[in-house]
PDB file of C-alpha atoms in Angstrom:
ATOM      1  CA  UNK A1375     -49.653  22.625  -2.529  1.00  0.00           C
ATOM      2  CA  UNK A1376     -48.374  25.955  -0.908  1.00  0.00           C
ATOM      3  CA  UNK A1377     -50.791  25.285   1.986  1.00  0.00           C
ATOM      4  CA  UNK A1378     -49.092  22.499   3.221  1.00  0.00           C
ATOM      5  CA  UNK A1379     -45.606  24.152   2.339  1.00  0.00           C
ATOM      6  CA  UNK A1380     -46.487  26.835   4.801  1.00  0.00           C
ATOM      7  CA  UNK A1381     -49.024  25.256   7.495  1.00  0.00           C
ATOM      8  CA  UNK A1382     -46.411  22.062   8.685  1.00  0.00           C
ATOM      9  CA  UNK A1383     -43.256  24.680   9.198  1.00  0.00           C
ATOM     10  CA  UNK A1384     -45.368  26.684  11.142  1.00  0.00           C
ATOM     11  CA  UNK A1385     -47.342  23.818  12.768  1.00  0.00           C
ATOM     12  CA  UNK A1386     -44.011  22.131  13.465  1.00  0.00           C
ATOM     13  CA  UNK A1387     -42.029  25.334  15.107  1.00  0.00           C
ATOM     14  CA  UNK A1388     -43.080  24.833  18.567  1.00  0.00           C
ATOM     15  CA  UNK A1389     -42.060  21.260  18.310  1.00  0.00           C
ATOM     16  CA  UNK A1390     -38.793  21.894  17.149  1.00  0.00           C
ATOM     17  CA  UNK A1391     -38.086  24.807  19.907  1.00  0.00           C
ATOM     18  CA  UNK A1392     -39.796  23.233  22.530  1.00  0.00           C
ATOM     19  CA  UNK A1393     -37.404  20.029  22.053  1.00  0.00           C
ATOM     20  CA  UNK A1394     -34.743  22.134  21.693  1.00  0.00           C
ATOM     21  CA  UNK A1395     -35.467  24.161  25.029  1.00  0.00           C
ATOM     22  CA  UNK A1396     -35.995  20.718  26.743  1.00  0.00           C
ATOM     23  CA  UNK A1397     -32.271  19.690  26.025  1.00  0.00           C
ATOM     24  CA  UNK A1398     -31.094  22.564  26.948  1.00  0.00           C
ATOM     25  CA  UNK A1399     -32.520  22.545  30.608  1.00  0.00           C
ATOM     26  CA  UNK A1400     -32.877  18.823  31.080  1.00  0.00           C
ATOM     27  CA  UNK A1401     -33.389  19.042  34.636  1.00  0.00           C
ATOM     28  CA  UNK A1402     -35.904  21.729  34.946  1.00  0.00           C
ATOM     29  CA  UNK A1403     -38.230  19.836  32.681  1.00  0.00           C
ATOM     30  CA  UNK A1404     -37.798  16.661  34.512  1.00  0.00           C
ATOM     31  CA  UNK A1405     -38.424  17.888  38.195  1.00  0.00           C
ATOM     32  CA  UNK A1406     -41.299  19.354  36.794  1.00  0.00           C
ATOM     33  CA  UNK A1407     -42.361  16.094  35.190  1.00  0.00           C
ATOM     34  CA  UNK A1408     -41.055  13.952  37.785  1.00  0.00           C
ATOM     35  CA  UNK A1409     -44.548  14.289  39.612  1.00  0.00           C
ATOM     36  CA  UNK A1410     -46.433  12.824  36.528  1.00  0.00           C
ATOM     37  CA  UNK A1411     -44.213  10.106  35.203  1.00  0.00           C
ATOM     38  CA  UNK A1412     -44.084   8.705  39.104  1.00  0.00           C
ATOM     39  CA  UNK A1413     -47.835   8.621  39.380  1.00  0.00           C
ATOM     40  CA  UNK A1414     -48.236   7.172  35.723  1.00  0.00           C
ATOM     41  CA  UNK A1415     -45.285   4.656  36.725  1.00  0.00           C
ATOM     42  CA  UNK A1416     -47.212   3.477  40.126  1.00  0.00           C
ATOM     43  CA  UNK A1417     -50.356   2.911  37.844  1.00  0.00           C
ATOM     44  CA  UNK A1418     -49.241   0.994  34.839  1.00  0.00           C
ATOM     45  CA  UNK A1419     -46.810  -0.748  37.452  1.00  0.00           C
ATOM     46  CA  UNK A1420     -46.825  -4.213  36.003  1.00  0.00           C
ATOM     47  CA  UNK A1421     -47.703  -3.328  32.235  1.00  0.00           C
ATOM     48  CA  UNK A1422     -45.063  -1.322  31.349  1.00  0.00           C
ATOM     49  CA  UNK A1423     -41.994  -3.118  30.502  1.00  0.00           C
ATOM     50  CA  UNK A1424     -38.711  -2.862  32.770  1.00  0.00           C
ATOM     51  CA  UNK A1425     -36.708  -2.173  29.720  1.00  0.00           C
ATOM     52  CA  UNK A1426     -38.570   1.023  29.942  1.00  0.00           C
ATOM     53  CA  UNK A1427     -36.480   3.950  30.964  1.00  0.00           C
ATOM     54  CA  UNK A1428     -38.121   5.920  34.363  1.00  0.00           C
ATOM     55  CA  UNK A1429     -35.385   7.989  34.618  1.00  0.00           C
ATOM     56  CA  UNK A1430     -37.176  11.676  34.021  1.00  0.00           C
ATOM     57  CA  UNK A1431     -34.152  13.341  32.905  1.00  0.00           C
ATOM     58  CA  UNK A1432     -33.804  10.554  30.151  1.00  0.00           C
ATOM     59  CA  UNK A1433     -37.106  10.289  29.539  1.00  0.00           C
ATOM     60  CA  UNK A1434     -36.958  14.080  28.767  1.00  0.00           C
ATOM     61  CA  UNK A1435     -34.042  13.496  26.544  1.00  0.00           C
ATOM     62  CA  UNK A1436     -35.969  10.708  24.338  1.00  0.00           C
ATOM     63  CA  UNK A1437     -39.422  13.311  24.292  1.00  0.00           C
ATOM     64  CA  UNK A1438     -37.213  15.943  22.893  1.00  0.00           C
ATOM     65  CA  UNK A1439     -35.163  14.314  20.087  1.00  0.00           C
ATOM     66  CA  UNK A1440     -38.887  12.946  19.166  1.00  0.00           C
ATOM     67  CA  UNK A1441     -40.255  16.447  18.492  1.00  0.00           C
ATOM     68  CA  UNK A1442     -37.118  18.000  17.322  1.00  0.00           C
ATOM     69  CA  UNK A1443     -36.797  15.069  14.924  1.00  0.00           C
ATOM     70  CA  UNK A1444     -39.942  14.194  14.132  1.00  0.00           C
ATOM     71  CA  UNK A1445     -41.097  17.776  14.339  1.00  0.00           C
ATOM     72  CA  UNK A1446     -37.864  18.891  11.022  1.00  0.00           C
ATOM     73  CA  UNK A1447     -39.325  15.906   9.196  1.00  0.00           C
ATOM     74  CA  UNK A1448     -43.230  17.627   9.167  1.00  0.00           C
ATOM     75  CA  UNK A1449     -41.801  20.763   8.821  1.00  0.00           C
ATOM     76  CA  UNK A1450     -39.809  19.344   5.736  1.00  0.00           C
ATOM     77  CA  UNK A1451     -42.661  17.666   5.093  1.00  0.00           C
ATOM     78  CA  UNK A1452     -41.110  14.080   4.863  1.00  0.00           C
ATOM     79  CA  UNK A1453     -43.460  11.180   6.345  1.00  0.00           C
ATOM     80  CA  UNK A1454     -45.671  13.850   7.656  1.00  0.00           C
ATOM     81  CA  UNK A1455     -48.189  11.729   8.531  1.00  0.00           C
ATOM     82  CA  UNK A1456     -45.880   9.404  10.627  1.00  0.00           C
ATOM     83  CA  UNK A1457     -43.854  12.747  11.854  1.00  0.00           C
ATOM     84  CA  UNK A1458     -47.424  14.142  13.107  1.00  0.00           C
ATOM     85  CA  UNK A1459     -48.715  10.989  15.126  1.00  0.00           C
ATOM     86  CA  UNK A1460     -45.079  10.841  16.415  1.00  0.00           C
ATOM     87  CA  UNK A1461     -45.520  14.897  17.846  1.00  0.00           C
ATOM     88  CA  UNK A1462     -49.088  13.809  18.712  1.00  0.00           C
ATOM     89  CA  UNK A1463     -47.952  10.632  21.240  1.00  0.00           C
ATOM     90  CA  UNK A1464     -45.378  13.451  22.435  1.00  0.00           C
ATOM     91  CA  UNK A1465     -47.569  16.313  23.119  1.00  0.00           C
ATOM     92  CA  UNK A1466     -49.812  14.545  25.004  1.00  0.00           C
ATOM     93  CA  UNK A1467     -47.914  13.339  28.000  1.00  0.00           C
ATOM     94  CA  UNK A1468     -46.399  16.435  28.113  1.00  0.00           C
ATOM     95  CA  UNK A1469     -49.725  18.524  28.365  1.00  0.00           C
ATOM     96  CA  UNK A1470     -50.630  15.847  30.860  1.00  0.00           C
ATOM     97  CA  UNK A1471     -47.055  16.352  32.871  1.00  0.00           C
ATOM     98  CA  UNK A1472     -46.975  20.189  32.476  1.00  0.00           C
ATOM     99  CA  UNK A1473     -50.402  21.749  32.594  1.00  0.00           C
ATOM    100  CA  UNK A1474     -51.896  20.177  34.908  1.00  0.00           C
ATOM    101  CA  UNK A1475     -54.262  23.249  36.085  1.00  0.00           C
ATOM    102  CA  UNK A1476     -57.062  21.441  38.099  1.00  0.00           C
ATOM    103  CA  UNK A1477     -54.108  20.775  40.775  1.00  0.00           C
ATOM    104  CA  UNK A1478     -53.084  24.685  40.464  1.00  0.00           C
ATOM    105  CA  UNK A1479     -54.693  26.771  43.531  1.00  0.00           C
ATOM    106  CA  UNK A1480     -53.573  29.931  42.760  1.00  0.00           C
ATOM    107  CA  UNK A1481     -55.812  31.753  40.304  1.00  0.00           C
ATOM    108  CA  UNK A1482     -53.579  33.568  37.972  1.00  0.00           C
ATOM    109  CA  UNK A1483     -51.270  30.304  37.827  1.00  0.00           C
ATOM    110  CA  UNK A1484     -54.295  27.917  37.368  1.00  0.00           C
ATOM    111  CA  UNK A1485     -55.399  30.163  34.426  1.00  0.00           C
ATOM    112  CA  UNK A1486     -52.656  30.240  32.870  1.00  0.00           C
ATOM    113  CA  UNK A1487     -52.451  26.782  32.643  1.00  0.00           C
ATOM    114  CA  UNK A1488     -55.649  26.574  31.493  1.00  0.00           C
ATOM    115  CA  UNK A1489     -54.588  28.715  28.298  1.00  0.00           C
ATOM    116  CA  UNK A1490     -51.407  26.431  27.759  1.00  0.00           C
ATOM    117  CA  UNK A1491     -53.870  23.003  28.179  1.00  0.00           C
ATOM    118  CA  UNK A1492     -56.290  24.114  25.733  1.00  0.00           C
ATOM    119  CA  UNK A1493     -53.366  25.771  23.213  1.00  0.00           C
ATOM    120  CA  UNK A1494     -51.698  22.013  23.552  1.00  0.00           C
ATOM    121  CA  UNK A1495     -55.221  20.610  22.737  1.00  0.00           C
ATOM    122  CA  UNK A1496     -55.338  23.034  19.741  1.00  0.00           C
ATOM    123  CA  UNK A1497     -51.990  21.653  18.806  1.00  0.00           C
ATOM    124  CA  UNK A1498     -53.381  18.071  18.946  1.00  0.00           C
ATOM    125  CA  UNK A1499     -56.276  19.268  16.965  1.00  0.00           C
ATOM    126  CA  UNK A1500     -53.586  20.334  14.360  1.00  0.00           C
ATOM    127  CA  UNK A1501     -51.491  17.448  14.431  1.00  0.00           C
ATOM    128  CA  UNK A1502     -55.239  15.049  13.782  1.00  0.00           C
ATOM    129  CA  UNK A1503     -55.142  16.978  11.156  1.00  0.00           C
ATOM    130  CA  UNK A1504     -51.422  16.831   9.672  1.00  0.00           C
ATOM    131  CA  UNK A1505     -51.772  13.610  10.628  1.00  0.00           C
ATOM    132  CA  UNK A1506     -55.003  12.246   7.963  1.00  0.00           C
ATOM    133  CA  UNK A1507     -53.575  14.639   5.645  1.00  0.00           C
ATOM    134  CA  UNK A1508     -53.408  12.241   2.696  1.00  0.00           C
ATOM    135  CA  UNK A1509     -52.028  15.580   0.412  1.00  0.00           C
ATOM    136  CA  UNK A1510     -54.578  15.125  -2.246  1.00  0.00           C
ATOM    137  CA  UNK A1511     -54.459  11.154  -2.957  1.00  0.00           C
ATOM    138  CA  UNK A1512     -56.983   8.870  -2.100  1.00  0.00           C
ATOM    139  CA  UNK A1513     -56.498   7.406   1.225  1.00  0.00           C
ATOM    140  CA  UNK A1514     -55.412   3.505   2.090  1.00  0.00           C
ATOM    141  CA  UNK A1515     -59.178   2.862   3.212  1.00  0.00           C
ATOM    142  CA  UNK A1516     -60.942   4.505  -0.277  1.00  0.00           C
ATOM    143  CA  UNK A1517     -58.149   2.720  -1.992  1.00  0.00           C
ATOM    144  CA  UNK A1518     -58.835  -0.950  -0.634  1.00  0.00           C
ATOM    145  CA  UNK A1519     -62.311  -0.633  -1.140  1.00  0.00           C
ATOM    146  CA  UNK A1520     -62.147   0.586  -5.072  1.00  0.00           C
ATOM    147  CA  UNK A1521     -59.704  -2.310  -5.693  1.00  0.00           C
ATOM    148  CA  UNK A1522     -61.968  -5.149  -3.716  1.00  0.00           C
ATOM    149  CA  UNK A1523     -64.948  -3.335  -6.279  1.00  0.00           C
ATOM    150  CA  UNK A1524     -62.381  -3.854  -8.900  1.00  0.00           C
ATOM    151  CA  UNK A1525     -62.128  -7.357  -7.833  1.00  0.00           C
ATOM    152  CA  UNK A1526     -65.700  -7.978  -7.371  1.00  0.00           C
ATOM    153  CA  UNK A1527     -66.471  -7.075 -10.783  1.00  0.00           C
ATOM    154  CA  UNK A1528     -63.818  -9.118 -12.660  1.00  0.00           C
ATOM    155  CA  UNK A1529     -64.946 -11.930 -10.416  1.00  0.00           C
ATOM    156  CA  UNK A1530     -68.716 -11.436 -11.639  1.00  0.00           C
ATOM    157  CA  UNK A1531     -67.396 -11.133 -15.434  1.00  0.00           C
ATOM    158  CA  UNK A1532     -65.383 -14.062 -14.869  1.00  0.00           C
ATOM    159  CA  UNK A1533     -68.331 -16.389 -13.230  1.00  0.00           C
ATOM    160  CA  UNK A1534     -70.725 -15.082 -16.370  1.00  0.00           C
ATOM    161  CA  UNK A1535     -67.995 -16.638 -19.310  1.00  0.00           C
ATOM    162  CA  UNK A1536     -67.629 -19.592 -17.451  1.00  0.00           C
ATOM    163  CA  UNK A1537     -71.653 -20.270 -16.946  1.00  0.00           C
ATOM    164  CA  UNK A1538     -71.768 -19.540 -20.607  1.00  0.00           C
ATOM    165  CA  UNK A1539     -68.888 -21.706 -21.438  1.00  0.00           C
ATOM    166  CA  UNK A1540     -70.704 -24.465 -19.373  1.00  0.00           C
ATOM    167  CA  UNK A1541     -74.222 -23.779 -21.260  1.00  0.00           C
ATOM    168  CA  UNK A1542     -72.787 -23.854 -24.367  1.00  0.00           C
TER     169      UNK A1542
END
């Protein structure tokens, strides 16, 4: 369908440039996630695996080949459903990490986080979307149920021949 065609390029854009942006200035985006990740770090301490990177700069690294890649594969519209839960888990750390207004004192900063929080949560709303976007088949779920109905019935056509069988 054109829709789709059209809405996962442009969904997937500001993926794909943020990622790119975020390799390009490593550093800035991890001193200004450092904050976040050390806090989330201190409070998972225990649960999170020590295989785990908690290096920022790397961690920034790994965020941004997940929306650059993931975000050309729901752009191209390959696994788009995988691609958009992929951008989801990605977005929302980083709207955690970056626009964090309720800390923000200054007015004109604080509300301008605001905007980019709620644009990020429009994003998420987006990628919910993308993301049970089945692209005109029936999903898994109505699937399994038609074929244990399916099953059901045979079963009940099945049990009727054989009490005949036996009456007979």
């Amino acid at each position: 369908m054109i829709l789709r065609r059209v809405a996962r390029p442009l969904l997937a854009a500001i993926f794909i440039s943020g990622g790119i942006g975020a390799l390009r200035d490593t550093q800035g985006h991890a001193k200004a996630a450092e904050p976040f990740l050390t806090e989330s770090f201190d409070k998972l301490e225990g649960v999170v695996p020590e295989s785990v990177p908690r290096d920022p700069a790397t961690l920034v690294r790994i965020d941004a080949a997940v929306k650059v890649g993931a975000g050309l594969a729901l752009a191209a519209g390959k696994a788009p459903r995988l691609a958009s839960l992929l951008l989801l888990g990605s977005l929302v750390p980083t709207t955690l990490a970056a626009h964090r207004f309720w800390e923000v004192k200054e007015p004109a900063e604080r509300q301008q986080q605001q905007i980019q929080f709620i644009k990020n949560a429009g994003l998420a709303g987006g990628l919910l979307l993308a993301a049970a976007d089945t692209a005109g088949k029936p999903s898994l779920g109505w699937r399994a149920k038609r074929a244990a109905s399916k099953t059901e019935k045979r079963a009940e056509k099945l049990a009727k021949k054989a009490e005949k069988a036996i009456t007979k």
